[in-house]
XYZ file of C-alpha atoms in Angstrom:
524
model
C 12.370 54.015 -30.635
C 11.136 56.643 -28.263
C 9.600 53.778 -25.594
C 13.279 51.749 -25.504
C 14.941 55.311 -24.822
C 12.659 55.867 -21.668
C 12.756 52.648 -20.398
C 16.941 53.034 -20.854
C 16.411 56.012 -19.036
C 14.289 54.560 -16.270
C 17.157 51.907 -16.111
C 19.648 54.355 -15.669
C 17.549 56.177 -12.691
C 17.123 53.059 -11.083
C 13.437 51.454 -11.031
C 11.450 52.230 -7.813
C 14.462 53.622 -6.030
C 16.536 50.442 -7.021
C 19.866 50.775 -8.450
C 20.989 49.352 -11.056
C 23.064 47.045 -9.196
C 20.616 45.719 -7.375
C 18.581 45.183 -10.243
C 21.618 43.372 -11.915
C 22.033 41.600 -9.347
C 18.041 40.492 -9.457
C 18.235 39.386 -12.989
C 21.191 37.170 -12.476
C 19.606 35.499 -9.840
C 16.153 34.956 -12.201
C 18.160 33.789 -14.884
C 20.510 31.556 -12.451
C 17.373 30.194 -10.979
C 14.919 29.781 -13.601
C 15.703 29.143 -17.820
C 11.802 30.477 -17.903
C 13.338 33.500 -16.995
C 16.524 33.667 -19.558
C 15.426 36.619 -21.923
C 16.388 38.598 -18.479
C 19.896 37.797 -20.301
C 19.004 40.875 -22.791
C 18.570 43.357 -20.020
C 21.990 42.455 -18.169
C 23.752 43.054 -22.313
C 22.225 46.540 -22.852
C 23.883 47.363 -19.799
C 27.142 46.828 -21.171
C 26.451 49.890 -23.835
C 24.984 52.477 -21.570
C 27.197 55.748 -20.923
C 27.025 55.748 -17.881
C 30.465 54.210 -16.318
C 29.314 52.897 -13.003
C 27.108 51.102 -14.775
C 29.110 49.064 -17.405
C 31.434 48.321 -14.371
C 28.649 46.358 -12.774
C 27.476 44.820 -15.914
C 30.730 43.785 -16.652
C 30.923 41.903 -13.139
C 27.838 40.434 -13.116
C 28.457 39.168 -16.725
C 31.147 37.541 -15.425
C 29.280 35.803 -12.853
C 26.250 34.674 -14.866
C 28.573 32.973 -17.743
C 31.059 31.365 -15.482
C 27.933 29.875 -13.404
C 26.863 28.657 -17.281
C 29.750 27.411 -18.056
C 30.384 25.590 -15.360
C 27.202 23.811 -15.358
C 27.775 23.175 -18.826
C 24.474 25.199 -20.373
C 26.315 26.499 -23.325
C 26.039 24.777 -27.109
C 29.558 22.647 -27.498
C 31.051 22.613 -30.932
C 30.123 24.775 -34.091
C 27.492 27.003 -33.847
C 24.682 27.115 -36.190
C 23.042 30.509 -36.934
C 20.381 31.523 -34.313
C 17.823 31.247 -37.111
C 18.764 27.667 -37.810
C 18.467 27.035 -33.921
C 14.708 27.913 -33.836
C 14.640 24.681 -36.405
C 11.846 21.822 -35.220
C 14.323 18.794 -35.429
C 16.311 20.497 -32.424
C 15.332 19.567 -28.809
C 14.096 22.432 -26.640
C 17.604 21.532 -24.613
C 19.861 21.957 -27.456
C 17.359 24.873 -28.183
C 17.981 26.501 -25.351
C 22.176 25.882 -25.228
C 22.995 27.203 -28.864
C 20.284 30.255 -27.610
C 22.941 30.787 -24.999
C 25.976 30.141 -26.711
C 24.873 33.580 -29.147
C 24.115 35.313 -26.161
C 28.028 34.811 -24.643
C 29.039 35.988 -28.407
C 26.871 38.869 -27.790
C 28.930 39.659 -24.559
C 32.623 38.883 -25.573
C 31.971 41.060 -29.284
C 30.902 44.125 -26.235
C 33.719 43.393 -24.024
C 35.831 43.851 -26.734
C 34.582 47.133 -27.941
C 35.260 48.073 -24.629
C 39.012 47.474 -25.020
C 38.699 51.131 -26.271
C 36.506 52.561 -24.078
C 36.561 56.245 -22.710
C 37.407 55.029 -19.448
C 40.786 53.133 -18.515
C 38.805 51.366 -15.484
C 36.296 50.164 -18.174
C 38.811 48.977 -20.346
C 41.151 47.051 -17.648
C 37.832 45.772 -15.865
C 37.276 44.480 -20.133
C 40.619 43.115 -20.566
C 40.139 41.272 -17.223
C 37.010 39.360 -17.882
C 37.928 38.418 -21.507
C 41.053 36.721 -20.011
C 39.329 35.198 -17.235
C 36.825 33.555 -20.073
C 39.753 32.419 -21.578
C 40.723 30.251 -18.649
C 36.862 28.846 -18.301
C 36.708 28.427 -22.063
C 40.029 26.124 -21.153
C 38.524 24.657 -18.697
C 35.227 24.249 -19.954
C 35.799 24.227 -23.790
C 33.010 25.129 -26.081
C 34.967 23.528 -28.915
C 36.135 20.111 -29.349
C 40.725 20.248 -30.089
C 41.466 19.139 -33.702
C 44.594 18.755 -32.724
C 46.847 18.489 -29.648
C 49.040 21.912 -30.395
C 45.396 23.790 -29.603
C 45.247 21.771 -26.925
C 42.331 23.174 -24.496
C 43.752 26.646 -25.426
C 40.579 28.859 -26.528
C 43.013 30.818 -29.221
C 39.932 32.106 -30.847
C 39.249 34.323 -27.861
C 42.630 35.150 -27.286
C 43.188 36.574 -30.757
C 40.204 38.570 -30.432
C 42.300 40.142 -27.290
C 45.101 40.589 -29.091
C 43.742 42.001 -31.984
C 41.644 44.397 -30.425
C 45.344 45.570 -28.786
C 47.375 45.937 -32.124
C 44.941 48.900 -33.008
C 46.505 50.631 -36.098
C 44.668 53.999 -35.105
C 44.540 54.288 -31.657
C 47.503 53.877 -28.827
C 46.935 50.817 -26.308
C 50.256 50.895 -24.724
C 48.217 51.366 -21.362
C 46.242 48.746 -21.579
C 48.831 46.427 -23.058
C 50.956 47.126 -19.916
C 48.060 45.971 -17.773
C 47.756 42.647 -20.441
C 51.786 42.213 -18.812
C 50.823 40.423 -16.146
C 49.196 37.580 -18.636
C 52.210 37.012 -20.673
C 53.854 35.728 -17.776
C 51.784 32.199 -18.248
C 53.536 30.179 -20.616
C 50.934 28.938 -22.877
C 49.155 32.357 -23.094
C 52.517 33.980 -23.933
C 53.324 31.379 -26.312
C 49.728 31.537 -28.379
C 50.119 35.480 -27.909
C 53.392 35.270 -29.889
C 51.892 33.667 -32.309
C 48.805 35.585 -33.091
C 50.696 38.587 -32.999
C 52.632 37.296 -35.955
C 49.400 36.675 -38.185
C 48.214 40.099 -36.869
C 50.681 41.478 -38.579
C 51.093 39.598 -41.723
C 47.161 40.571 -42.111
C 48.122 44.471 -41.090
C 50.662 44.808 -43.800
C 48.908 42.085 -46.597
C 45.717 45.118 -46.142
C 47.998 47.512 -47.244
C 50.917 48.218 -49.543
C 51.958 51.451 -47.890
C 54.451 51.209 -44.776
C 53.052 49.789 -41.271
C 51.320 52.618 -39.415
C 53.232 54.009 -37.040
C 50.562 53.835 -34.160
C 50.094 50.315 -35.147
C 53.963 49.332 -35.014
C 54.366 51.504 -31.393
C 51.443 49.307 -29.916
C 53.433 46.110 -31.910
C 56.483 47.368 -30.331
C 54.968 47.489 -26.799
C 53.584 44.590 -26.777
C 56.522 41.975 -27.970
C 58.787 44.182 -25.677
C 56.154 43.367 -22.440
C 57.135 39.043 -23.568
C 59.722 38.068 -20.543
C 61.076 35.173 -21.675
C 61.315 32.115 -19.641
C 64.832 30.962 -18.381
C 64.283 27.806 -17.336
C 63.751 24.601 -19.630
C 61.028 23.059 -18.001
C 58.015 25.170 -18.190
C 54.427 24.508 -15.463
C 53.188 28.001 -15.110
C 49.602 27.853 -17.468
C 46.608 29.651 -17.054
C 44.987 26.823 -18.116
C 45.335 23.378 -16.075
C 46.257 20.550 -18.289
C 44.312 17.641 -17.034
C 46.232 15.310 -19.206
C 50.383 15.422 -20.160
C 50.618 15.883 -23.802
C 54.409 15.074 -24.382
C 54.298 17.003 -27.486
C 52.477 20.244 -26.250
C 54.837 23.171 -27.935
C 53.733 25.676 -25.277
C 55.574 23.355 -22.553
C 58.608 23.431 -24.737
C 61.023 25.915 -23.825
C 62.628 25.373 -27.331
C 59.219 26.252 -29.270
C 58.978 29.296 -27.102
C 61.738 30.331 -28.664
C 61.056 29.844 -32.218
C 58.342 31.639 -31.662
C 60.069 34.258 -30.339
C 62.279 34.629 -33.209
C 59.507 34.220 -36.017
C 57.361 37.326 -34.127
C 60.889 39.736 -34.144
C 61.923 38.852 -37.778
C 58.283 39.315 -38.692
C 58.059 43.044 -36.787
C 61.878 44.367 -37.623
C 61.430 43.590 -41.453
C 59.581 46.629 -41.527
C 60.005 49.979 -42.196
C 60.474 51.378 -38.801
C 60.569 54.876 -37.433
C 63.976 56.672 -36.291
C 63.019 56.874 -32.447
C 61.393 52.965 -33.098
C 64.475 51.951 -34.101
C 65.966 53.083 -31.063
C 64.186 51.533 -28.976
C 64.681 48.201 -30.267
C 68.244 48.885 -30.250
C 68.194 49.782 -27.160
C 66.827 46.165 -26.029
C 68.697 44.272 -28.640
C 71.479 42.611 -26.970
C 69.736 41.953 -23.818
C 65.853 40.718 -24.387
C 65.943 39.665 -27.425
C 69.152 38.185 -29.049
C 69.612 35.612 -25.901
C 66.147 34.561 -26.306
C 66.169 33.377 -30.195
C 67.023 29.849 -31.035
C 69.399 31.519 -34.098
C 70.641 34.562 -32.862
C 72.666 35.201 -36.361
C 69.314 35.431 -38.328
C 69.719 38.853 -36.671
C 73.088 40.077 -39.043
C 71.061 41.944 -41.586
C 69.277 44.017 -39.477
C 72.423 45.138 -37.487
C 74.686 45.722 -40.104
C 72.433 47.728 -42.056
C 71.362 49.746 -38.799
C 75.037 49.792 -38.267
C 75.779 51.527 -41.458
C 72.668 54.222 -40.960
C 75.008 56.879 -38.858
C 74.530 58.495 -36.401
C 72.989 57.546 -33.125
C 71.940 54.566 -34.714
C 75.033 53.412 -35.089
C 76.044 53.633 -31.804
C 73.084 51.634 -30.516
C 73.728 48.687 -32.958
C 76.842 48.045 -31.290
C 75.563 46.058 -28.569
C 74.282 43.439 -31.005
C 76.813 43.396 -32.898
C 79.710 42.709 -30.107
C 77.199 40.060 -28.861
C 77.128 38.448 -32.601
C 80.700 38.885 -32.742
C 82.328 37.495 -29.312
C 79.183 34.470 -28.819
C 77.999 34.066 -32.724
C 81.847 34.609 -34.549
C 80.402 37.160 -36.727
C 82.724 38.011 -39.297
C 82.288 42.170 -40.059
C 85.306 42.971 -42.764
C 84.836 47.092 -42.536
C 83.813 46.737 -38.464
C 86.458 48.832 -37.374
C 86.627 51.403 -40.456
C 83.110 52.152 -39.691
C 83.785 52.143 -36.067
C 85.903 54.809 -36.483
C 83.754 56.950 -38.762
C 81.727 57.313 -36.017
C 84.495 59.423 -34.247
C 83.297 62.546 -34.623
C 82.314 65.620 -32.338
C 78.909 65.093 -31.937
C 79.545 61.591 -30.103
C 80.494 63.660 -26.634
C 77.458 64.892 -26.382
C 74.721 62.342 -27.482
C 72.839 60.142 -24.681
C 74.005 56.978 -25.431
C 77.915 58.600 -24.808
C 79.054 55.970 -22.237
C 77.488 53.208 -23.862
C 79.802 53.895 -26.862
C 82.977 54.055 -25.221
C 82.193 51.279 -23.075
C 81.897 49.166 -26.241
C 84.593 50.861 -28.092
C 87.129 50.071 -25.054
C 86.223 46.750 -25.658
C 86.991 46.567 -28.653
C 90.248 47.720 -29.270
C 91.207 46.049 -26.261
C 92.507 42.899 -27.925
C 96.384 43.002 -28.115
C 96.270 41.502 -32.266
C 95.290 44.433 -33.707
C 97.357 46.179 -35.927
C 99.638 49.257 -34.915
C 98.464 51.627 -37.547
C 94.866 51.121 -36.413
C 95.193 52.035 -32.890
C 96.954 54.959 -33.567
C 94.861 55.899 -35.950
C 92.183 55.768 -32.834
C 94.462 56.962 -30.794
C 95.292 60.305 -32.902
C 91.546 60.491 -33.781
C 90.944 61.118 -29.995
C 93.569 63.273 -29.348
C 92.221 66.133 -32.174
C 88.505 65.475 -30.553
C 89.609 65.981 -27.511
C 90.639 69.778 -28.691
C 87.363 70.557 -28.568
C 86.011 68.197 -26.118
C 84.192 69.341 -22.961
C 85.962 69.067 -19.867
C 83.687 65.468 -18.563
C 84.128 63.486 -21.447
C 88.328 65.001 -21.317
C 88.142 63.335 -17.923
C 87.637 60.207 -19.955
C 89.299 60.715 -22.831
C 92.645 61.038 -21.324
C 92.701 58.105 -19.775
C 91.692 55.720 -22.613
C 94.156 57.358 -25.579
C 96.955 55.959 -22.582
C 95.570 52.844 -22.381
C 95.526 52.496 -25.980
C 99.288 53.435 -25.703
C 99.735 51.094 -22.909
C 98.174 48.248 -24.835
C 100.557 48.725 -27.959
C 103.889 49.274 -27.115
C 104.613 49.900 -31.140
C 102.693 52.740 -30.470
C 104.579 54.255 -27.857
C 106.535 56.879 -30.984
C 103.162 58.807 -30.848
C 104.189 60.440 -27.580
C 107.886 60.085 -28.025
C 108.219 61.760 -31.276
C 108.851 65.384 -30.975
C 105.796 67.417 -30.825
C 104.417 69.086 -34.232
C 104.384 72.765 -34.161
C 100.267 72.328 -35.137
C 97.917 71.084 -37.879
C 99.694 72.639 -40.522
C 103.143 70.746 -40.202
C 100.615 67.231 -38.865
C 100.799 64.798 -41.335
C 97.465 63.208 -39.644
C 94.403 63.310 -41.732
C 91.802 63.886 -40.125
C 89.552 64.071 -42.812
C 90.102 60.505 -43.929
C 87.617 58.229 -43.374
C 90.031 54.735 -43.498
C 92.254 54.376 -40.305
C 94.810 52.501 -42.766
C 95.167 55.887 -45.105
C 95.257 58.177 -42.340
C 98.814 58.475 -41.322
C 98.358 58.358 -37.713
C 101.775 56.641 -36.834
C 103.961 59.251 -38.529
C 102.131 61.645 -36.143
C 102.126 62.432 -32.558
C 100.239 63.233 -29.263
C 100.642 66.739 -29.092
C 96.765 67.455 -28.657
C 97.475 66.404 -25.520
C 100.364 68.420 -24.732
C 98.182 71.387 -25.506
C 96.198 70.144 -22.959
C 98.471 70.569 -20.232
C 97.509 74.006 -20.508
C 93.547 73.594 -19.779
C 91.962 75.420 -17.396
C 90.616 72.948 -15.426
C 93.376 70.958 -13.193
C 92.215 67.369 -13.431
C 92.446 67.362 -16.616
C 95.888 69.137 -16.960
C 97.095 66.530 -14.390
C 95.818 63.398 -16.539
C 97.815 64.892 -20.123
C 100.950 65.162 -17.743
C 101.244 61.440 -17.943
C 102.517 61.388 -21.012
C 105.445 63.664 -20.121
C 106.792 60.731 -18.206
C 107.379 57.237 -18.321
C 103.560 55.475 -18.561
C 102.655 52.887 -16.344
C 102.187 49.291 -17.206
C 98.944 49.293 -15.023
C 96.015 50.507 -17.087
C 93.503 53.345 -15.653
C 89.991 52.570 -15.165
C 87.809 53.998 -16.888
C 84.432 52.534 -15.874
C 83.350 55.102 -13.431
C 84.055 58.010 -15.476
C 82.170 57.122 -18.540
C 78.683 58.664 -17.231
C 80.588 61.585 -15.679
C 78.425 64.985 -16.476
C 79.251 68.665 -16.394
C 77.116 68.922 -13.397
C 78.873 66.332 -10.841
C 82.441 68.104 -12.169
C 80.634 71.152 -11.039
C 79.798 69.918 -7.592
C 82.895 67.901 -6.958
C 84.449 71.219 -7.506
C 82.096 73.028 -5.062
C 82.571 70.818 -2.183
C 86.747 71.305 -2.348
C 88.476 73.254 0.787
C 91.030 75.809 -0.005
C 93.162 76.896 1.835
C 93.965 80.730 2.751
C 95.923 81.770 -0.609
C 98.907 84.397 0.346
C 99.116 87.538 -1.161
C 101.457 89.887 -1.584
C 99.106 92.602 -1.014
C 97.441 93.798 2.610
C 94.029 93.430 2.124
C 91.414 96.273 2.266
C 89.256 96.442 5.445
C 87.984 99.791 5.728
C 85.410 100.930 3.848
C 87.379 103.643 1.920
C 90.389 101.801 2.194
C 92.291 102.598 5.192
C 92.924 100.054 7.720
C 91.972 102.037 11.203
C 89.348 104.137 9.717
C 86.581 105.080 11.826
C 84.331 104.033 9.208
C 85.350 100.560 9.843
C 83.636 100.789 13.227
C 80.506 100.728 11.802
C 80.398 99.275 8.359
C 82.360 96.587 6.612
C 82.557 95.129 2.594
């Protein structure tokens, strides 16, 4: 034990002034030149678990070198592997000796590379993820196995999964390293194959274990389906792996498989418990990389209703998918708008996803079929918010309760009716939960006539409008929907007044007088 720690320490200091790329670089060329020479194989592994970084860099590269030369000249064992012991057996030749010798050895280096998927060093473990991928391709090209059948068509999925795998830690966070593997999932048939390990990945994750995903495991899972771009076009070419021969029926080719795919790997990840800020994020993605992209977009109702009918923030983010599901899929959602406005409360002015809400929401009630009693229930709903509203979201507010009006001429009584002296003598309840029960058309707008005494003039400008005759033109409301405290602030700050007249003089002088000498030599 003590001799192989010196001579790993004489490796590390470099061997007669030699360093040890140099002397990598001499052992590739003995083993290149000569098979007598191929136990110099051995020395160019250990190199791969020494602590020193420099040095697993250059192993890695010259690793790289020596198996793509073997491959390429075809000196590795094709098909299944016996066990080395069995390949010392006296029926062998010393050739197929020598290749199923070599084969182990390659094992020996891929089973290292992937260890160092989790490496101290990020330049280790991208250098790692590299390689593997780039043996992927020669394994492709050069396969060590012969295809059973045409889906695994010169694809080395064996290797790949060991990739993949070694990503999906359940432990430790690869998000880093998965964003480098990005650039990989752009080929089709490596994106395809990677949707589909990922899917046994996690079957095996959660079959293990009868507790709920964990969470490091589902944020790496999460990462890496949300890195898959999906392909647009029908006709896919771009492989990492040349096909020398058209197979008609090769599923990675198939735009249509792609997306099957696609869909089994989602339904697989989202039936599982997820976090609060997990769930967000998929939300947050729903409607626009993933729903397009599934061959059966409706598969997708259970999850959104029921994240629809969680509250809260959640709530608000599921209505992207939804409106997709419902304008493209003719979802059918009986209590859509009941729990749509549920969600009217005072917290919604001041969570981030604000603009997204009443982009959607605008939507929404935009169609001219609804009933009366429901827009002024939303209508009415807004109006005792907006009592308490701060002065950027009353900017948008305003403007949208009119529309409403505008929209629904048989709810034009809500600002005709004389004005309630206050909540007392309202007969709107605000408390109820179903639009239908809440008496908003017996009601009116006066929340906004109390707003014609705000402090802030914009705002007591846009409640004016409903002390005249409303426009049939309806305001947009696009631009004010991200509107913040701060740009009101600024807008504010760059205004020009003009001199204001008083009906005072003035004070100049320093104690008051006009013409006081002091006012010669000091001023306020």
């Amino acid at each position: 034990m003590a001799a192989r720690k010196e001579k790993r320490a004489n490796r590390v200091r470099g061997k007669d002034g030699v360093s040890v790329r140099q002397e990598l670089d001499t052992k590739l060329r003995e083993v290149l030149q000569s098979r007598a020479n191929a136990n110099s194989v051995f020395d160019i592994l250990e190199y791969l678990e020494s602590e020193n970084e420099d040095d697993v860099l250059a192993a890695i590269r010259t690793c790289s070198k020596l198996f793509e030369s073997l491959l390429e000249k075809g000196e590795l064992h094709i098909g299944d592997l016996p066990a080395e012991d069995e390949g010392s057996s006296d029926s062998l030749s010393a050739e197929e000796k020598y290749k199923i010798w070599i084969r182990h050895r390659y094992n020996s280096c891929v089973s290292c590379l992937v260890e160092l998927l989790h490496a101290a060093s990020f330049q280790v473990q991208e250098l790692a993820l590299c390689m593997l991928m780039k043996f992927v391709q020669l394994e492709g090209k050069f396969p060590l196995e012969s295809a059973n059948w045409k889906d695994s068509y010169r694809f080395p999925r064996r290797l790949l999964k060991l990739v993949v795998d070694r990503l999906l830690q359940e432990e430790k966070d690869s998000s880093s390293l998965i964003s480098r593997f990005q650039e990989f999932l752009e080929y089709d048939d490596v994106r395809y194959y990677t949707m589909s390990v990922i899917n046994e990945r996690i079957a095996q994750v959660s079959q293990n274990t009868k507790e709920p995903l964990p969470s490091t495991f589902l944020n790496n899972g999460f990462a890496l389906l949300s890195s898959i771009n999906m392909p647009v076009e029908s006709k896919l070419s771009n492989f990492l792996i040349a096909q020398k021969e058209q197979v008609e029926d090769w599923k990675p080719a198939k735009l249509k498989e792609h997306m099957k795919a696609f869909e089994r790997v989602w339904m697989g990840f989202l039936k599982h418990k997820l976090s609060v800020s997990l769930y967000k994020k998929v939300l947050l993605i729903l409607h626009e990389s993933i729903l397009p992209h599934m061959s059966k977009p409706v598969l997708m109702i259970d999850f959104l209703t029921m994240a629809y009918d969680v509250g809260g923030a959640i709530s608000l983010l599921a209505l992207n998918g939804l409106f997709l599901l419902i304008h493209q899929h003719n979802l059918e959602y009986p209590d859509f708008y009941k729990k749509l406005y549920s969600l009217l409360d005072p917290s919604v002015f001041h969570v981030k996803y604000r603009a997204r809400f009443f982009h959607l929401a605008d939507l929404f009630l935009s169609s001219t079929h609804l009933p009366a009693y429901l827009v002024a229930a939303f209508a009415k709903r807004l109006s005792r918010l907006s009592l308490t509203a701060p002065p950027q979201v009353l900017v948008m507010i305003i403007p949208l309760i009119c529309n409403l009006i505008r929209r629904h001429p048989s709810c034009r009584s809500l600002i005709h009716r004389p004005s309630a002296e206050g909540m007392a003598s309202d007969p709107f309840i605000m408390e109820e939960q179903d639009p239908a029960k809440s008496r908003a058309l017996e009601s009116s707008l006066w929340e906004l006539e109390a707003l014609q005494n705000h402090y802030y003039p914009n705002i007591v400008r846009a409640a004016n409008v409903i002390s005249r005759a409303l426009s049939a033109q309806e305001s947009d409301i696009s631009e004010l929907l991200e509107l913040s405290s701060y740009e009101l602030f600024e807008k504010e700050m760059k205004k020009k007044f003009h001199t204001v007249p008083l009906e005072f003089e003035p004070v100049q002088g320093l104690l008051g007088k006009k013409h006081d000498i002091t006012a010669d030599h000091f001023s306020l």
